[in-house]
Coordinates of N, CA and C in Angstrom, one line a residue:
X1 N 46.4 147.6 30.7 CA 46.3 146.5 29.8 C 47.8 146.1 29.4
X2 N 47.7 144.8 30.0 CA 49.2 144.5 29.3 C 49.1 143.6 27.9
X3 N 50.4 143.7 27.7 CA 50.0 142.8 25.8 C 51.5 141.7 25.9
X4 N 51.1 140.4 25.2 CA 52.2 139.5 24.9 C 52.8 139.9 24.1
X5 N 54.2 140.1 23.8 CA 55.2 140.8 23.0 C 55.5 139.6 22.6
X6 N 55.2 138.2 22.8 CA 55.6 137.2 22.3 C 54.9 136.5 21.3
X7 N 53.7 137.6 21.2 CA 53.2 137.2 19.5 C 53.5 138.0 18.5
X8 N 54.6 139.1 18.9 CA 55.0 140.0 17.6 C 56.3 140.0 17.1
X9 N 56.8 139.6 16.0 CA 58.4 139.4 15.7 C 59.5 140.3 16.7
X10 N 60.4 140.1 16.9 CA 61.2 140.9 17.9 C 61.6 142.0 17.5
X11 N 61.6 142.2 15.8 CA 62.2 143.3 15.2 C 61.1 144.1 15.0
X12 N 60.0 143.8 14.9 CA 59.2 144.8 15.0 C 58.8 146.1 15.6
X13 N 58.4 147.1 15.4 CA 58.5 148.2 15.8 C 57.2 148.1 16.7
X14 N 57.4 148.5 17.7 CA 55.7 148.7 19.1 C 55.2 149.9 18.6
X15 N 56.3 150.8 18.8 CA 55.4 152.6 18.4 C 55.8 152.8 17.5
X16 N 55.1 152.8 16.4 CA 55.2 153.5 15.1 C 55.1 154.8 14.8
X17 N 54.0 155.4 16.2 CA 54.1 156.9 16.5 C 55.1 157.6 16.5
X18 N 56.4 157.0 16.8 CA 57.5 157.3 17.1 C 58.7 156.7 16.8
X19 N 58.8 156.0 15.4 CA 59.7 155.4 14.8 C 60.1 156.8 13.7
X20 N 61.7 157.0 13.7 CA 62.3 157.3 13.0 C 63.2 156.7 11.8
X21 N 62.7 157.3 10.5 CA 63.4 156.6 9.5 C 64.3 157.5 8.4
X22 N 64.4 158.9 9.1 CA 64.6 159.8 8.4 C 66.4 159.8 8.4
X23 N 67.2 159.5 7.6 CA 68.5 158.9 7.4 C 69.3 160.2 8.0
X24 N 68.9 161.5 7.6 CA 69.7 162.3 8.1 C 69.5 163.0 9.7
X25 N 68.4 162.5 10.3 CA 68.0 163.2 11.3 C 68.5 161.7 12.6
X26 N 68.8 160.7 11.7 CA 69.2 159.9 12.5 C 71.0 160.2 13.1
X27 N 71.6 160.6 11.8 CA 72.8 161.0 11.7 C 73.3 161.9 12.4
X28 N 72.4 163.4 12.3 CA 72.3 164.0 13.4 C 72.2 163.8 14.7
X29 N 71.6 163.4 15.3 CA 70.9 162.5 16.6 C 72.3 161.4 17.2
X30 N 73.0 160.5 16.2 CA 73.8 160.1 16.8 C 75.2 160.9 16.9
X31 N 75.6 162.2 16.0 CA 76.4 163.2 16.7 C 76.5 163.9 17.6
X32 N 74.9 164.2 17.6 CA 75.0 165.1 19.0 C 74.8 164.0 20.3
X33 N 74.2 162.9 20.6 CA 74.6 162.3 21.6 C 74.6 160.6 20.7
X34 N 76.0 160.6 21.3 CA 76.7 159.6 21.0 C 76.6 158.2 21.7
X35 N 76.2 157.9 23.2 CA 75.9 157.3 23.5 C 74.2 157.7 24.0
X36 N 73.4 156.6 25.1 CA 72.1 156.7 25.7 C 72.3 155.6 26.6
X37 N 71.0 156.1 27.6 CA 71.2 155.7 28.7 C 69.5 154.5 28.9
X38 N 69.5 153.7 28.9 CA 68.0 153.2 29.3 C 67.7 152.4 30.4
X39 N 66.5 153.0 31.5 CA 66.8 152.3 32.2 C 65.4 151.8 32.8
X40 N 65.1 150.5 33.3 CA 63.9 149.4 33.3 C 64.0 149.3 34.8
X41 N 63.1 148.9 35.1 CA 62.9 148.0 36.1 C 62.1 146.6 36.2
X42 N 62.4 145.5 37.2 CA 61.5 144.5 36.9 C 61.4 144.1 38.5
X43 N 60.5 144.0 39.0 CA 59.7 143.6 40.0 C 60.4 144.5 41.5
X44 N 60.6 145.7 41.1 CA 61.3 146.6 42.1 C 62.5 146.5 41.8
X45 N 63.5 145.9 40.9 CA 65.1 145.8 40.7 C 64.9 146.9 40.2
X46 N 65.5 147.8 39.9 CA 66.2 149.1 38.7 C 67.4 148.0 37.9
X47 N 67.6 148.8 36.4 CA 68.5 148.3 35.5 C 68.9 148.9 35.0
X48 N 70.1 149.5 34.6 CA 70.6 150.4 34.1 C 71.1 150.0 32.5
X49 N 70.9 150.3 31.1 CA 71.9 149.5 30.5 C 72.6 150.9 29.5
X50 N 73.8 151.3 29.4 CA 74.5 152.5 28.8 C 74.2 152.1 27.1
X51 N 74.3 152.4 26.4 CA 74.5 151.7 25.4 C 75.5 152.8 23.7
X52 N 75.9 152.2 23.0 CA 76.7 153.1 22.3 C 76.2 152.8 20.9
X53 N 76.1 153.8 20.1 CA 75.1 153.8 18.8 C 76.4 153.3 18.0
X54 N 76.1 152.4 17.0 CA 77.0 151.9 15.9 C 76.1 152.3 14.7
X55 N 76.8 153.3 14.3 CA 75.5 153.2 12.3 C 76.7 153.1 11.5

């Protein structure tokens, strides 16, 4: 089942299951790894994007 992501604000959160809001566990989390890696694909491309946490 796919779903239009274009009827839900962009800033919204999809998994709430797994939304952290816990200020110190976030602080932690960006010490111990400092940057992240995510990576997509779209119609058989692979995408890599590195990215560096700013708090």
């Amino acid at each position: 089942m796919s779903r239009n992501l274009h009827q839900h604000p962009h800033h919204q959160i999809r998994r709430a299951d797994r939304a952290v809001d816990d200020e110190n566990w976030i602080r932690e989390f960006i010490q111990a790894a400092p940057f992240g890696v995510l990576a997509t694909q779209w119609e058989g491309q692979p995408f890599i994007n590195s990215n560096i946490y700013v708090y």
